[in-house]
Coordinates of C-alpha atoms and ligand atoms in Angstrom, one line a residue:
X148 CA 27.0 26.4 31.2
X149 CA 29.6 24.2 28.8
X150 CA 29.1 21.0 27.0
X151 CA 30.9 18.8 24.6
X152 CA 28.8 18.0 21.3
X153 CA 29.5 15.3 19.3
X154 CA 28.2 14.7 15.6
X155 CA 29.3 11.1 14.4
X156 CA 28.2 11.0 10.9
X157 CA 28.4 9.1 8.0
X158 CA 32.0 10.0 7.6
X159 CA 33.3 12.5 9.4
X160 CA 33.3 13.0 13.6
X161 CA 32.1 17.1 14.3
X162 CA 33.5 17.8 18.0
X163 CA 32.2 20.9 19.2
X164 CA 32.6 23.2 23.0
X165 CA 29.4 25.1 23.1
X166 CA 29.0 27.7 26.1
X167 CA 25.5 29.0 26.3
X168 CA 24.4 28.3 23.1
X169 CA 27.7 29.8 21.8
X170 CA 29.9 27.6 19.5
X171 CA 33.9 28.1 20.9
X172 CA 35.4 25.8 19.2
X173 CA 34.5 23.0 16.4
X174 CA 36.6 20.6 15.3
X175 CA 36.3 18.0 12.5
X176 CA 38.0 15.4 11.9
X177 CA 37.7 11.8 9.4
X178 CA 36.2 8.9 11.1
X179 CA 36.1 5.4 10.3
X180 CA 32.6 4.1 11.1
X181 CA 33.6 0.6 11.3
X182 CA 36.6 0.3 12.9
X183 CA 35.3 -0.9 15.8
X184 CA 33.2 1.3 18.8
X185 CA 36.3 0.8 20.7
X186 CA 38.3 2.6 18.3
X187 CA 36.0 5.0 18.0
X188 CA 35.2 5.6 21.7
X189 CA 38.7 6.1 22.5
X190 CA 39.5 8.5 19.1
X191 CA 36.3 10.5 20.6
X192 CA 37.5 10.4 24.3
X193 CA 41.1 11.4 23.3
X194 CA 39.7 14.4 21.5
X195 CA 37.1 15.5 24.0
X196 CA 40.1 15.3 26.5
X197 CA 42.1 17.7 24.1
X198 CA 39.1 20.2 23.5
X199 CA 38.6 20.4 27.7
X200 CA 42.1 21.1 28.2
X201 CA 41.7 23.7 25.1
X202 CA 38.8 25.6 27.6
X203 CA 39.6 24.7 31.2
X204 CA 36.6 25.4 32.8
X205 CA 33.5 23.2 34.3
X206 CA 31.8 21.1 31.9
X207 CA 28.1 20.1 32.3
X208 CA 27.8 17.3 30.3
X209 CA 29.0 14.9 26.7
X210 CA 25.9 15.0 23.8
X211 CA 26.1 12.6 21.4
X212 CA 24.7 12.4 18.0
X213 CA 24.1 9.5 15.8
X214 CA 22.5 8.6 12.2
X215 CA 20.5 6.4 13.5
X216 CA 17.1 5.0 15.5
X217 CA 18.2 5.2 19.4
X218 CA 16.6 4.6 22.4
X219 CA 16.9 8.4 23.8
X220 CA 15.4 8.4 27.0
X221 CA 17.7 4.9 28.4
X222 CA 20.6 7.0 26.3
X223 CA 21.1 3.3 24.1
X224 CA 21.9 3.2 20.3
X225 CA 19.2 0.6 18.6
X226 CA 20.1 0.8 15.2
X227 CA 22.4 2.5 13.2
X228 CA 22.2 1.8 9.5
X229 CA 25.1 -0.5 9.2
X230 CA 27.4 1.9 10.6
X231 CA 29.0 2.0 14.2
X232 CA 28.8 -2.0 14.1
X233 CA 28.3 -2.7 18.1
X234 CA 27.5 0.7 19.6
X235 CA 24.1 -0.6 20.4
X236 CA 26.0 -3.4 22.9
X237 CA 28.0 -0.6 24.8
X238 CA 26.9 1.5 28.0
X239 CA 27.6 4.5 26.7
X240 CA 26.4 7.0 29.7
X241 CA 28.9 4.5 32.1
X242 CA 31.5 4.4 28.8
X243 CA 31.0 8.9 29.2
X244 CA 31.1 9.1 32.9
X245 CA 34.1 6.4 32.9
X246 CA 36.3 8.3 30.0
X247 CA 35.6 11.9 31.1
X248 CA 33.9 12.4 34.1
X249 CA 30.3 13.2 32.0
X250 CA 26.7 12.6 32.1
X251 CA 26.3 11.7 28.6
X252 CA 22.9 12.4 26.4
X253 CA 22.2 10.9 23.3
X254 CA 19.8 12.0 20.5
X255 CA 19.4 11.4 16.6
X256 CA 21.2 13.9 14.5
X257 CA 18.2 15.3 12.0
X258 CA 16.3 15.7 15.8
X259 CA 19.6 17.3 17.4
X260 CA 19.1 19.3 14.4
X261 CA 15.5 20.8 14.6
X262 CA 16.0 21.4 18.3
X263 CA 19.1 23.6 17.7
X264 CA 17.7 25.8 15.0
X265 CA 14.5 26.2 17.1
X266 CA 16.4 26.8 20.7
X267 CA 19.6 28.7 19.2
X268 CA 19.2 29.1 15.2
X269 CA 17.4 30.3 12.8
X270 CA 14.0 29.0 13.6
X271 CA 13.8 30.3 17.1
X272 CA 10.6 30.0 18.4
X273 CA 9.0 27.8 16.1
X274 CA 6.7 25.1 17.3
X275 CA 5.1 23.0 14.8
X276 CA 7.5 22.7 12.4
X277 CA 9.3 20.0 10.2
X278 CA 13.2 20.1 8.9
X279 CA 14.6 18.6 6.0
X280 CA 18.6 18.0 5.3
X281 CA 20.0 17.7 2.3
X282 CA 22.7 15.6 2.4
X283 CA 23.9 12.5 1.2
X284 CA 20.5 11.0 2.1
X285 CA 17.5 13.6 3.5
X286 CA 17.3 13.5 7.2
X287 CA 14.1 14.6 8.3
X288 CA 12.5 15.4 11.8
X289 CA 9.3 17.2 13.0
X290 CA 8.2 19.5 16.3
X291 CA 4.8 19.0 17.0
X292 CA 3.3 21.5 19.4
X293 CA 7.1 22.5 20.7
X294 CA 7.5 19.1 21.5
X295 CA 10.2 16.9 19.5
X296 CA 8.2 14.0 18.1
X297 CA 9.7 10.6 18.6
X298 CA 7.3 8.1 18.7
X299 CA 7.0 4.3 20.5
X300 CA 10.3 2.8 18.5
X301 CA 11.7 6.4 18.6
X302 CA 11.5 6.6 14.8
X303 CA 8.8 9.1 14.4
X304 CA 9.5 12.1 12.2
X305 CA 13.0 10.6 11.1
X306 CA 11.8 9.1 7.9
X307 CA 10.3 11.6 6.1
X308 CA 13.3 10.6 3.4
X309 CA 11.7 7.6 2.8
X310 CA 8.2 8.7 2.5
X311 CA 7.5 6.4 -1.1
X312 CA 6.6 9.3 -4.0
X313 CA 6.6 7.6 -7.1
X314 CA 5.3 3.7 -6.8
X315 CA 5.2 3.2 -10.1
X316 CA 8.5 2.4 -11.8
X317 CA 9.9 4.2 -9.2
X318 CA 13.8 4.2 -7.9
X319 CA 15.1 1.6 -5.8
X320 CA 15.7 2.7 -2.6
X321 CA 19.2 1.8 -0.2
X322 CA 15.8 1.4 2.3
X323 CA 14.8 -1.7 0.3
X324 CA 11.4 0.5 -0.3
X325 CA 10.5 2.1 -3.9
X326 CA 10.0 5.4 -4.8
X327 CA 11.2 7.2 -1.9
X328 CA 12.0 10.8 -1.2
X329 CA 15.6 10.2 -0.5
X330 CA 16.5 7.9 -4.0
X331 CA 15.4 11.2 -6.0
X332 CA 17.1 14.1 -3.6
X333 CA 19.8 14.2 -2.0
X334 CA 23.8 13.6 -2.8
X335 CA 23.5 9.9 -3.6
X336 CA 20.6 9.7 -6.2
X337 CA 22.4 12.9 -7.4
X338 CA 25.0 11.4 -8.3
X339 CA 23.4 8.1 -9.5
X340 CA 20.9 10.5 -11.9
X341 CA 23.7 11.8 -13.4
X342 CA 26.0 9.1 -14.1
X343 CA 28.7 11.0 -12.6
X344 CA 30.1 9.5 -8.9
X345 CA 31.6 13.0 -8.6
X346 CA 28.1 14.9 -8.5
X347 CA 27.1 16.9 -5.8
X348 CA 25.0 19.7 -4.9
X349 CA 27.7 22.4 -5.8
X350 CA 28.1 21.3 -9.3
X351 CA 24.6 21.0 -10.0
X352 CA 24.2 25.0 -8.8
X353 CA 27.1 25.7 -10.8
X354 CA 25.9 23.7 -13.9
X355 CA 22.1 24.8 -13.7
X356 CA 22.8 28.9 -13.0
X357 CA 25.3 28.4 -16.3
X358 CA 22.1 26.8 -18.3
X359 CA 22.9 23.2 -18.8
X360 CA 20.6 20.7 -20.4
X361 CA 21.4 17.7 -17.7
X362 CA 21.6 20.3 -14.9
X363 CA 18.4 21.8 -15.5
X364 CA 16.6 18.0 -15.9
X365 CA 18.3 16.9 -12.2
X366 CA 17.0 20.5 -10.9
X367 CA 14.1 20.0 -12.2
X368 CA 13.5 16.2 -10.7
X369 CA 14.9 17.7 -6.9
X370 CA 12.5 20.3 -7.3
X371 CA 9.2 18.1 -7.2
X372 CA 10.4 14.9 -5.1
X373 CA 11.8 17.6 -2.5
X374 CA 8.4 19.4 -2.7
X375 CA 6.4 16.4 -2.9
X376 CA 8.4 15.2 0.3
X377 CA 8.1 18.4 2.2
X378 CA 4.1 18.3 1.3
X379 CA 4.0 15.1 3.3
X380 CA 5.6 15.8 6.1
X381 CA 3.7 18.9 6.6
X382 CA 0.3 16.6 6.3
X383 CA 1.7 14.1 8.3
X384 CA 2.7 16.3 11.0
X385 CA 0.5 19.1 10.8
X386 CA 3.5 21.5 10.7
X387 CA 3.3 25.7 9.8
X388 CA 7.0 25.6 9.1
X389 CA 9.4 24.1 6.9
X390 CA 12.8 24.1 7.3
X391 CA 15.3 23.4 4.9
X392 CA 19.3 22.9 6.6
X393 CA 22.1 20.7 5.3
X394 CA 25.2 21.3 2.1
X395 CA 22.2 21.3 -0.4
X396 CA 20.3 23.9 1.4
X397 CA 22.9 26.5 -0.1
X398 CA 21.5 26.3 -3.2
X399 CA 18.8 29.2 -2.8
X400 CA 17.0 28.8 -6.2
X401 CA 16.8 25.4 -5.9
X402 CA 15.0 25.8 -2.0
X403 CA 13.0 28.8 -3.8
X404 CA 11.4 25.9 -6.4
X405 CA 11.0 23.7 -3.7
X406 CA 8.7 26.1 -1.8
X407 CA 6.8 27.3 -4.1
X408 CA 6.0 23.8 -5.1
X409 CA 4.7 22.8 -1.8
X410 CA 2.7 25.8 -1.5
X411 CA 1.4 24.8 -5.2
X412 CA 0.5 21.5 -3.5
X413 CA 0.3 21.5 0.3
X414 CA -3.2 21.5 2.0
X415 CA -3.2 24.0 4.6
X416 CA -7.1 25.9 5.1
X417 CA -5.4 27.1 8.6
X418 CA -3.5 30.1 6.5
X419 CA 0.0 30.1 4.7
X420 CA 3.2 28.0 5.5
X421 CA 6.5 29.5 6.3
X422 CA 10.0 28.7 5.4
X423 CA 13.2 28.8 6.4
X424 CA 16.5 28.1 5.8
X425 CA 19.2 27.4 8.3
X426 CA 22.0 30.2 8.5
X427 CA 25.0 28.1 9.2
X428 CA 23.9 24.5 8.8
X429 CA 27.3 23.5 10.1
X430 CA 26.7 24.5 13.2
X431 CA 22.9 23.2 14.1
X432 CA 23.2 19.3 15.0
X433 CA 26.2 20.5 17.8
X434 CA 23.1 23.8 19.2
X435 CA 20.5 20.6 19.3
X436 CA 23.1 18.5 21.7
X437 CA 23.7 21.8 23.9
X438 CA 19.9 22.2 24.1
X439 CA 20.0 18.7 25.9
X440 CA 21.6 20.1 29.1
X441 CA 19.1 23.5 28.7
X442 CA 16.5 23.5 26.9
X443 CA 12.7 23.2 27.1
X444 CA 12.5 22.2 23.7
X445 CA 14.0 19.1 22.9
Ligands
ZN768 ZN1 14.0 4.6 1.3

């Protein structure tokens, strides 16, 4: 069984052929979010084309991943932050089965991504568990009872970056609240708390393991809104496991502080939380929109 899996991010489109939960081929390539959806419908058919002529073979199905709140079960973007201007006016299941010949399914990217470290990755079998995704903004999603939570507006478990911990004086957020998660953590506060547009997650490893001052300040600040985020999402959504995928997540002694922060603080009289980290990150959004055409879990 073979699917297409497509992860249009922030900046950057990941195409991916996935054969029983076995990535053959990923390619990624620059996008320009708003260049129009016709632009970047026909950049996407164009390459899914390629990729199927790459692995002739039957194809079940086109998954599609987007940063944004979507309407899953009528397969319809809502809402997507500003970026992909339009998408939520186009058909997108008729634009799939059109362009390629494909049922098309459509689910958020921090969901795509719980549901393939649980069905393929490194959280197999987990079923109450919450992810966070260190990235340029911390996606979040939860598993409640091995079922995806999603909520009325289909927004539910997604905003765990925006959870508000520090209301006093605390950082504007690009949300338009204060104080949240995602204006402390993640590559965009990084790079604002340090004055330095070129500051990511690599340098602060590299700065903090050599001992600097401002490194070990930032690590310090990550540390605790991280934890304190992570604590709320396992309150919220009564999860036993937190997992930690996304760039940032490479960073093992900064994921070490977070953890034992949140067991510091967390509220758990069941017994002890486990964490994980995701093995290959890279490839855990592209196993969640394989799962789509498979999986019990999603
Ligand atoms: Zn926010």
């Amino acid at each position: 069984m073979r699917t297409l899996c497509a992860d249009l991010g922030g900046t950057r489109l990941k195409l991916a052929a996935v054969e029983n939960g076995v990535v053959l081929e990923n390619e990624v390539s620059p996008i320009e979010t708003n260049s129009g959806m016709e632009n970047v419908l026909s950049n996407l058919a164009e390459r899914c084309r390629a990729m199927m002529e790459r692995h002739p073979g039957e194809w079940r199905g086109l998954g599609i991943a987007f940063p944004g709140i979507l309407d899953e079960a009528t397969r319809h973007v809502i809402h997507c932050s500003g970026k992909y201007a339009g998408a939520d006016r186009i058909d997108l299941p008729e634009w799939a089965r059109a362009a390629l010949g494909l049922e098309m399914k459509l689910v958020n990217d921090a969901r795509a991504a719980i549901i393939g470290e649980i069905n393929y990755g490194s959280a197999a079998g987990e079923t109450d568990a919450v992810m966070l995704i260190l990235g340029t903004g911390i996606g979040t999603a939860a598993v409640c009872q091995g079922r995806v939570y999603r909520g009325k507006h289909g927004m539910a478990g997604l905003l765990g970056g925006h959870f508000s911990i520090a209301y006093d004086n605390g950082r504007r957020c690009i949300c338009g609240g204060t104080g949240c998660l995602e204006a402390y953590a993640g590559t965009w506060a990084l790079k604002e708390l340090a004055e330095d547009p070129d500051y990511d997650f690599a340098r602060l490893e590299r700065d903090y393991l050599a001992g600097d001052a401002k490194a070990r300040r930032l690590f310090d600040i990550q540390t605790k809104a991280l934890g304190a985020g992570a604590v709320s999402l396992v309150h919220a959504f009564d999860a036993e496991t937190v997992i930690f995928s996304g760039g940032g997540s490479r960073f093992s002694a900064l994921i070490e502080a977070a953890e034992r922060y949140v067991l510091d603080h967390a509220w758990t009289p069941w017994g002890k939380l486990k964490f994980i980290t995701a093995a290959h990150p890279e490839d855990s959004v592209v196993l969640g929109l394989h799962s789509l055409f498979v999986h019990h879990v999603c």
